């Protein structure tokens, strides 16, 4: 069974440029998460989707970040414009969605973003 | 607000040693606790998931315990190997689907 797929794995951009990350969750997983991980820190949730609906986006900086999950499968996270402080690893995770209190989350390899 | 603390921040041991990683959390009203492993430049791999009603979980050389009332969990690694070198992250689920992570313990096992 394929795991969570993310692309690109690495991205280097100049500040003020736009950037997009793509995630394909495990087949059959209804819940999809985007996390931000700064160096030396644990991941922090940016947004959670239940199927197509963003049910928790309270930590997403909406002035520059946006996300979508069309058809309830793949998801894209976008930053426009990027700032130096956005340099981090962006992780995507998915879970079955049967019970949000108990479901195990499975993580992708992440996209390492460097903003110069 | 839930806070998760992991001690020590870094640990270096010779191969073959048994070791314990510690995790503490401030709000004991959790659904479960999960231990992850993260290799450099890689995503997170789930090691063990302990539901709030359980006291411990075992997988191979790994054993995780949970004392919800005191807000503590430990990850015990038996007979450590160089391949165990990685960062180990503890995460608790207090809200619906929300995981709160610690900063991790960076483990180095030398041959």
PDB file of N, CA, C and O in Angstrom, chain B residues 38-78:
ATOM      1  N   UNK B  38      11.526  10.243  13.520  1.00  0.00           N
ATOM      2  CA  UNK B  38      11.792  11.065  12.351  1.00  0.00           C
ATOM      3  C   UNK B  38      13.272  10.995  12.016  1.00  0.00           C
ATOM      4  O   UNK B  38      14.118  11.386  12.813  1.00  0.00           O
ATOM      5  N   UNK B  39      13.568  10.481  10.836  1.00  0.00           N
ATOM      6  CA  UNK B  39      14.943  10.444  10.350  1.00  0.00           C
ATOM      7  C   UNK B  39      15.243  11.748   9.618  1.00  0.00           C
ATOM      8  O   UNK B  39      14.328  12.388   9.089  1.00  0.00           O
ATOM      9  N   UNK B  40      16.508  12.147   9.569  1.00  0.00           N
ATOM     10  CA  UNK B  40      16.862  13.432   8.941  1.00  0.00           C
ATOM     11  C   UNK B  40      16.306  13.559   7.531  1.00  0.00           C
ATOM     12  O   UNK B  40      16.492  12.665   6.705  1.00  0.00           O
ATOM     13  N   UNK B  41      15.625  14.655   7.253  1.00  0.00           N
ATOM     14  CA  UNK B  41      15.085  14.898   5.925  1.00  0.00           C
ATOM     15  C   UNK B  41      13.894  14.038   5.563  1.00  0.00           C
ATOM     16  O   UNK B  41      13.475  14.014   4.401  1.00  0.00           O
ATOM     17  N   UNK B  42      13.343  13.339   6.533  1.00  0.00           N
ATOM     18  CA  UNK B  42      12.220  12.431   6.252  1.00  0.00           C
ATOM     19  C   UNK B  42      10.983  12.857   7.040  1.00  0.00           C
ATOM     20  O   UNK B  42      11.047  13.710   7.929  1.00  0.00           O
ATOM     21  N   UNK B  43       9.872  12.207   6.701  1.00  0.00           N
ATOM     22  CA  UNK B  43       8.645  12.457   7.441  1.00  0.00           C
ATOM     23  C   UNK B  43       8.630  11.675   8.745  1.00  0.00           C
ATOM     24  O   UNK B  43       9.643  11.142   9.174  1.00  0.00           O
ATOM     25  N   UNK B  44       7.460  11.616   9.368  1.00  0.00           N
ATOM     26  CA  UNK B  44       7.311  10.943  10.653  1.00  0.00           C
ATOM     27  C   UNK B  44       6.801   9.518  10.451  1.00  0.00           C
ATOM     28  O   UNK B  44       5.870   9.289   9.676  1.00  0.00           O
ATOM     29  N   UNK B  45       7.381   8.596  11.188  1.00  0.00           N
ATOM     30  CA  UNK B  45       6.929   7.208  11.176  1.00  0.00           C
ATOM     31  C   UNK B  45       6.334   6.897  12.535  1.00  0.00           C
ATOM     32  O   UNK B  45       6.995   7.073  13.560  1.00  0.00           O
ATOM     33  N   UNK B  46       5.091   6.447  12.554  1.00  0.00           N
ATOM     34  CA  UNK B  46       4.438   6.120  13.813  1.00  0.00           C
ATOM     35  C   UNK B  46       5.034   4.850  14.391  1.00  0.00           C
ATOM     36  O   UNK B  46       5.187   3.838  13.708  1.00  0.00           O
ATOM     37  N   UNK B  47       5.394   4.905  15.668  1.00  0.00           N
ATOM     38  CA  UNK B  47       5.972   3.749  16.357  1.00  0.00           C
ATOM     39  C   UNK B  47       4.941   3.032  17.219  1.00  0.00           C
ATOM     40  O   UNK B  47       4.780   1.817  17.134  1.00  0.00           O
ATOM     41  N   UNK B  48       4.286   3.800  18.068  1.00  0.00           N
ATOM     42  CA  UNK B  48       3.328   3.219  19.007  1.00  0.00           C
ATOM     43  C   UNK B  48       2.222   4.228  19.266  1.00  0.00           C
ATOM     44  O   UNK B  48       2.481   5.424  19.380  1.00  0.00           O
ATOM     45  N   UNK B  49       1.010   3.712  19.393  1.00  0.00           N
ATOM     46  CA  UNK B  49      -0.155   4.532  19.734  1.00  0.00           C
ATOM     47  C   UNK B  49      -0.788   3.929  20.981  1.00  0.00           C
ATOM     48  O   UNK B  49      -1.132   2.739  20.986  1.00  0.00           O
ATOM     49  N   UNK B  50      -0.909   4.728  22.039  1.00  0.00           N
ATOM     50  CA  UNK B  50      -1.515   4.260  23.286  1.00  0.00           C
ATOM     51  C   UNK B  50      -2.818   5.009  23.501  1.00  0.00           C
ATOM     52  O   UNK B  50      -2.826   6.242  23.625  1.00  0.00           O
ATOM     53  N   UNK B  51      -3.914   4.267  23.566  1.00  0.00           N
ATOM     54  CA  UNK B  51      -5.201   4.907  23.855  1.00  0.00           C
ATOM     55  C   UNK B  51      -5.251   5.274  25.342  1.00  0.00           C
ATOM     56  O   UNK B  51      -4.532   4.699  26.167  1.00  0.00           O
ATOM     57  N   UNK B  52      -6.107   6.216  25.687  1.00  0.00           N
ATOM     58  CA  UNK B  52      -6.151   6.730  27.064  1.00  0.00           C
ATOM     59  C   UNK B  52      -6.508   5.655  28.083  1.00  0.00           C
ATOM     60  O   UNK B  52      -6.160   5.756  29.263  1.00  0.00           O
ATOM     61  N   UNK B  53      -7.178   4.596  27.640  1.00  0.00           N
ATOM     62  CA  UNK B  53      -7.587   3.526  28.551  1.00  0.00           C
ATOM     63  C   UNK B  53      -6.471   2.490  28.757  1.00  0.00           C
ATOM     64  O   UNK B  53      -6.610   1.588  29.584  1.00  0.00           O
ATOM     65  N   UNK B  54      -5.401   2.620  27.982  1.00  0.00           N
ATOM     66  CA  UNK B  54      -4.315   1.646  28.067  1.00  0.00           C
ATOM     67  C   UNK B  54      -3.173   2.178  28.932  1.00  0.00           C
ATOM     68  O   UNK B  54      -3.007   3.381  29.098  1.00  0.00           O
ATOM     69  N   UNK B  55      -2.357   1.251  29.435  1.00  0.00           N
ATOM     70  CA  UNK B  55      -1.213   1.639  30.252  1.00  0.00           C
ATOM     71  C   UNK B  55       0.091   1.535  29.478  1.00  0.00           C
ATOM     72  O   UNK B  55       1.049   2.252  29.776  1.00  0.00           O
ATOM     73  N   UNK B  56       0.133   0.604  28.512  1.00  0.00           N
ATOM     74  CA  UNK B  56       1.360   0.461  27.742  1.00  0.00           C
ATOM     75  C   UNK B  56       1.102  -0.248  26.430  1.00  0.00           C
ATOM     76  O   UNK B  56       0.068  -0.910  26.246  1.00  0.00           O
ATOM     77  N   UNK B  57       2.068  -0.082  25.516  1.00  0.00           N
ATOM     78  CA  UNK B  57       2.055  -0.757  24.235  1.00  0.00           C
ATOM     79  C   UNK B  57       3.475  -1.206  23.925  1.00  0.00           C
ATOM     80  O   UNK B  57       4.440  -0.527  24.270  1.00  0.00           O
ATOM     81  N   UNK B  58       3.580  -2.349  23.268  1.00  0.00           N
ATOM     82  CA  UNK B  58       4.896  -2.902  22.945  1.00  0.00           C
ATOM     83  C   UNK B  58       4.961  -3.247  21.469  1.00  0.00           C
ATOM     84  O   UNK B  58       3.985  -3.748  20.891  1.00  0.00           O
ATOM     85  N   UNK B  59       6.130  -2.974  20.886  1.00  0.00           N
ATOM     86  CA  UNK B  59       6.390  -3.378  19.509  1.00  0.00           C
ATOM     87  C   UNK B  59       7.868  -3.702  19.398  1.00  0.00           C
ATOM     88  O   UNK B  59       8.719  -2.803  19.428  1.00  0.00           O
ATOM     89  N   UNK B  60       8.181  -4.974  19.306  1.00  0.00           N
ATOM     90  CA  UNK B  60       9.577  -5.386  19.208  1.00  0.00           C
ATOM     91  C   UNK B  60      10.389  -4.952  20.413  1.00  0.00           C
ATOM     92  O   UNK B  60      10.049  -5.280  21.555  1.00  0.00           O
ATOM     93  N   UNK B  61      11.433  -4.171  20.167  1.00  0.00           N
ATOM     94  CA  UNK B  61      12.293  -3.693  21.259  1.00  0.00           C
ATOM     95  C   UNK B  61      11.762  -2.411  21.899  1.00  0.00           C
ATOM     96  O   UNK B  61      12.414  -1.858  22.795  1.00  0.00           O
ATOM     97  N   UNK B  62      10.624  -1.940  21.455  1.00  0.00           N
ATOM     98  CA  UNK B  62      10.062  -0.703  21.979  1.00  0.00           C
ATOM     99  C   UNK B  62       8.903  -0.992  22.924  1.00  0.00           C
ATOM    100  O   UNK B  62       8.077  -1.851  22.657  1.00  0.00           O
ATOM    101  N   UNK B  63       8.882  -0.226  24.024  1.00  0.00           N
ATOM    102  CA  UNK B  63       7.769  -0.306  24.959  1.00  0.00           C
ATOM    103  C   UNK B  63       7.421   1.107  25.398  1.00  0.00           C
ATOM    104  O   UNK B  63       8.290   1.845  25.871  1.00  0.00           O
ATOM    105  N   UNK B  64       6.166   1.482  25.232  1.00  0.00           N
ATOM    106  CA  UNK B  64       5.726   2.803  25.650  1.00  0.00           C
ATOM    107  C   UNK B  64       4.710   2.657  26.766  1.00  0.00           C
ATOM    108  O   UNK B  64       3.816   1.815  26.692  1.00  0.00           O
ATOM    109  N   UNK B  65       4.846   3.477  27.789  1.00  0.00           N
ATOM    110  CA  UNK B  65       3.900   3.475  28.897  1.00  0.00           C
ATOM    111  C   UNK B  65       3.195   4.817  28.971  1.00  0.00           C
ATOM    112  O   UNK B  65       3.709   5.832  28.493  1.00  0.00           O
ATOM    113  N   UNK B  66       2.028   4.799  29.569  1.00  0.00           N
ATOM    114  CA  UNK B  66       1.248   6.022  29.714  1.00  0.00           C
ATOM    115  C   UNK B  66       0.667   6.092  31.117  1.00  0.00           C
ATOM    116  O   UNK B  66      -0.010   5.159  31.569  1.00  0.00           O
ATOM    117  N   UNK B  67       0.940   7.194  31.826  1.00  0.00           N
ATOM    118  CA  UNK B  67       0.318   7.486  33.107  1.00  0.00           C
ATOM    119  C   UNK B  67      -0.441   8.787  32.918  1.00  0.00           C
ATOM    120  O   UNK B  67       0.100   9.883  33.093  1.00  0.00           O
ATOM    121  N   UNK B  68      -1.710   8.649  32.530  1.00  0.00           N
ATOM    122  CA  UNK B  68      -2.476   9.829  32.152  1.00  0.00           C
ATOM    123  C   UNK B  68      -2.686  10.782  33.324  1.00  0.00           C
ATOM    124  O   UNK B  68      -2.625  12.000  33.165  1.00  0.00           O
ATOM    125  N   UNK B  69      -2.898  10.228  34.496  1.00  0.00           N
ATOM    126  CA  UNK B  69      -3.192  11.072  35.663  1.00  0.00           C
ATOM    127  C   UNK B  69      -2.028  11.984  36.025  1.00  0.00           C
ATOM    128  O   UNK B  69      -2.230  13.115  36.486  1.00  0.00           O
ATOM    129  N   UNK B  70      -0.818  11.495  35.808  1.00  0.00           N
ATOM    130  CA  UNK B  70       0.349  12.322  36.123  1.00  0.00           C
ATOM    131  C   UNK B  70       0.877  13.065  34.906  1.00  0.00           C
ATOM    132  O   UNK B  70       1.847  13.823  35.014  1.00  0.00           O
ATOM    133  N   UNK B  71       0.284  12.819  33.743  1.00  0.00           N
ATOM    134  CA  UNK B  71       0.702  13.505  32.528  1.00  0.00           C
ATOM    135  C   UNK B  71       2.070  13.081  32.036  1.00  0.00           C
ATOM    136  O   UNK B  71       2.870  13.934  31.616  1.00  0.00           O
ATOM    137  N   UNK B  72       2.333  11.768  32.079  1.00  0.00           N
ATOM    138  CA  UNK B  72       3.660  11.306  31.674  1.00  0.00           C
ATOM    139  C   UNK B  72       3.582  10.070  30.785  1.00  0.00           C
ATOM    140  O   UNK B  72       2.690   9.239  30.937  1.00  0.00           O
ATOM    141  N   UNK B  73       4.566   9.972  29.897  1.00  0.00           N
ATOM    142  CA  UNK B  73       4.751   8.780  29.088  1.00  0.00           C
ATOM    143  C   UNK B  73       6.243   8.542  28.938  1.00  0.00           C
ATOM    144  O   UNK B  73       7.039   9.490  28.925  1.00  0.00           O
ATOM    145  N   UNK B  74       6.613   7.280  28.833  1.00  0.00           N
ATOM    146  CA  UNK B  74       8.007   6.942  28.579  1.00  0.00           C
ATOM    147  C   UNK B  74       8.084   5.989  27.393  1.00  0.00           C
ATOM    148  O   UNK B  74       7.195   5.165  27.185  1.00  0.00           O
ATOM    149  N   UNK B  75       9.136   6.126  26.630  1.00  0.00           N
ATOM    150  CA  UNK B  75       9.450   5.199  25.551  1.00  0.00           C
ATOM    151  C   UNK B  75      10.737   4.490  25.931  1.00  0.00           C
ATOM    152  O   UNK B  75      11.778   5.130  26.080  1.00  0.00           O
ATOM    153  N   UNK B  76      10.650   3.189  26.090  1.00  0.00           N
ATOM    154  CA  UNK B  76      11.789   2.364  26.466  1.00  0.00           C
ATOM    155  C   UNK B  76      12.294   1.644  25.221  1.00  0.00           C
ATOM    156  O   UNK B  76      11.517   0.996  24.509  1.00  0.00           O
ATOM    157  N   UNK B  77      13.587   1.796  24.951  1.00  0.00           N
ATOM    158  CA  UNK B  77      14.217   1.111  23.818  1.00  0.00           C
ATOM    159  C   UNK B  77      15.229   0.123  24.385  1.00  0.00           C
ATOM    160  O   UNK B  77      16.189   0.534  25.062  1.00  0.00           O
ATOM    161  N   UNK B  78      15.028  -1.143  24.103  1.00  0.00           N
ATOM    162  CA  UNK B  78      15.932  -2.178  24.610  1.00  0.00           C
ATOM    163  C   UNK B  78      17.035  -2.469  23.595  1.00  0.00           C
ATOM    164  O   UNK B  78      16.810  -2.423  22.386  1.00  0.00           O
TER     165      UNK B  78
END
